[in-house]
């Protein structure tokens, strides 16, 4: 299932991770692990925030993906099922209209 992983990082902990060089390593490891089709980095509600869109094969992957963000960045992490254009077209075609 395609999901959106949203990671909102605690500012103080992210500042520390930037200072000691762990933030780039954590982000790179996450990208290697999830192999996202898209990854975006911005701010939301005053926090550094990452949005990763990737295929999650099994929900048991959630702890392995999330824990580094929780423990190293005090992040708020959420997963949301998402569709691309083809998924939406397929879903709408099943409405029978």
PDB file of C-alpha atoms in Angstrom, residues 33-88:
ATOM      1  CA  UNK A  33      15.054   1.970   3.851  1.00  0.00           C
ATOM      2  CA  UNK A  34      11.768   3.223   2.398  1.00  0.00           C
ATOM      3  CA  UNK A  35      12.917   3.953  -1.171  1.00  0.00           C
ATOM      4  CA  UNK A  36      10.266   6.667  -1.575  1.00  0.00           C
ATOM      5  CA  UNK A  37       8.832   7.590  -4.944  1.00  0.00           C
ATOM      6  CA  UNK A  38       8.940  11.177  -3.652  1.00  0.00           C
ATOM      7  CA  UNK A  39      10.396  12.926  -0.605  1.00  0.00           C
ATOM      8  CA  UNK A  40       9.777  16.541   0.358  1.00  0.00           C
ATOM      9  CA  UNK A  41      11.186  18.617   3.191  1.00  0.00           C
ATOM     10  CA  UNK A  42       9.590  21.809   4.480  1.00  0.00           C
ATOM     11  CA  UNK A  43       8.262  23.444   7.615  1.00  0.00           C
ATOM     12  CA  UNK A  44       4.802  22.916   9.049  1.00  0.00           C
ATOM     13  CA  UNK A  45       3.491  24.552  12.211  1.00  0.00           C
ATOM     14  CA  UNK A  46       6.988  25.883  12.891  1.00  0.00           C
ATOM     15  CA  UNK A  47       8.665  22.458  12.772  1.00  0.00           C
ATOM     16  CA  UNK A  48      11.005  20.875  10.259  1.00  0.00           C
ATOM     17  CA  UNK A  49       8.819  18.352   8.471  1.00  0.00           C
ATOM     18  CA  UNK A  50       9.478  15.547   6.024  1.00  0.00           C
ATOM     19  CA  UNK A  51       6.903  13.983   3.704  1.00  0.00           C
ATOM     20  CA  UNK A  52       7.849  10.615   2.202  1.00  0.00           C
ATOM     21  CA  UNK A  53       5.624   8.729  -0.240  1.00  0.00           C
ATOM     22  CA  UNK A  54       6.474   5.043  -0.463  1.00  0.00           C
ATOM     23  CA  UNK A  55       5.110   1.519  -0.782  1.00  0.00           C
ATOM     24  CA  UNK A  56       4.653  -0.145   2.599  1.00  0.00           C
ATOM     25  CA  UNK A  57       4.581  -3.894   2.137  1.00  0.00           C
ATOM     26  CA  UNK A  58       3.461  -4.702   5.669  1.00  0.00           C
ATOM     27  CA  UNK A  59       2.382  -2.637   8.679  1.00  0.00           C
ATOM     28  CA  UNK A  60       5.046  -4.418  10.737  1.00  0.00           C
ATOM     29  CA  UNK A  61       7.526  -2.042   9.050  1.00  0.00           C
ATOM     30  CA  UNK A  62       6.122   0.898  11.014  1.00  0.00           C
ATOM     31  CA  UNK A  63       8.191   0.468  14.213  1.00  0.00           C
ATOM     32  CA  UNK A  64      11.452   0.032  12.315  1.00  0.00           C
ATOM     33  CA  UNK A  65      10.778   3.126  10.208  1.00  0.00           C
ATOM     34  CA  UNK A  66       9.375   5.281  13.029  1.00  0.00           C
ATOM     35  CA  UNK A  67      11.628   4.570  16.012  1.00  0.00           C
ATOM     36  CA  UNK A  68      14.719   6.424  14.767  1.00  0.00           C
ATOM     37  CA  UNK A  69      12.594   9.555  14.360  1.00  0.00           C
ATOM     38  CA  UNK A  70      10.991   9.141  17.789  1.00  0.00           C
ATOM     39  CA  UNK A  71      14.199   8.409  19.675  1.00  0.00           C
ATOM     40  CA  UNK A  72      16.594  10.769  17.884  1.00  0.00           C
ATOM     41  CA  UNK A  73      14.355  13.696  17.005  1.00  0.00           C
ATOM     42  CA  UNK A  74      11.385  13.564  19.379  1.00  0.00           C
ATOM     43  CA  UNK A  75       9.317  13.595  16.181  1.00  0.00           C
ATOM     44  CA  UNK A  76       5.608  13.268  15.667  1.00  0.00           C
ATOM     45  CA  UNK A  77       5.137  10.540  13.053  1.00  0.00           C
ATOM     46  CA  UNK A  78       2.018   9.693  11.074  1.00  0.00           C
ATOM     47  CA  UNK A  79       1.145   7.321   8.254  1.00  0.00           C
ATOM     48  CA  UNK A  80      -1.669   8.026   5.813  1.00  0.00           C
ATOM     49  CA  UNK A  81      -2.788   5.764   2.957  1.00  0.00           C
ATOM     50  CA  UNK A  82      -2.609   7.700  -0.328  1.00  0.00           C
ATOM     51  CA  UNK A  83      -3.431   7.146  -4.006  1.00  0.00           C
ATOM     52  CA  UNK A  84      -1.736   8.301  -7.150  1.00  0.00           C
ATOM     53  CA  UNK A  85      -3.638   9.218 -10.299  1.00  0.00           C
ATOM     54  CA  UNK A  86      -3.804   5.622 -11.540  1.00  0.00           C
ATOM     55  CA  UNK A  87      -5.051   4.358  -8.164  1.00  0.00           C
ATOM     56  CA  UNK A  88      -7.808   6.977  -8.124  1.00  0.00           C
TER      57      UNK A  88
END
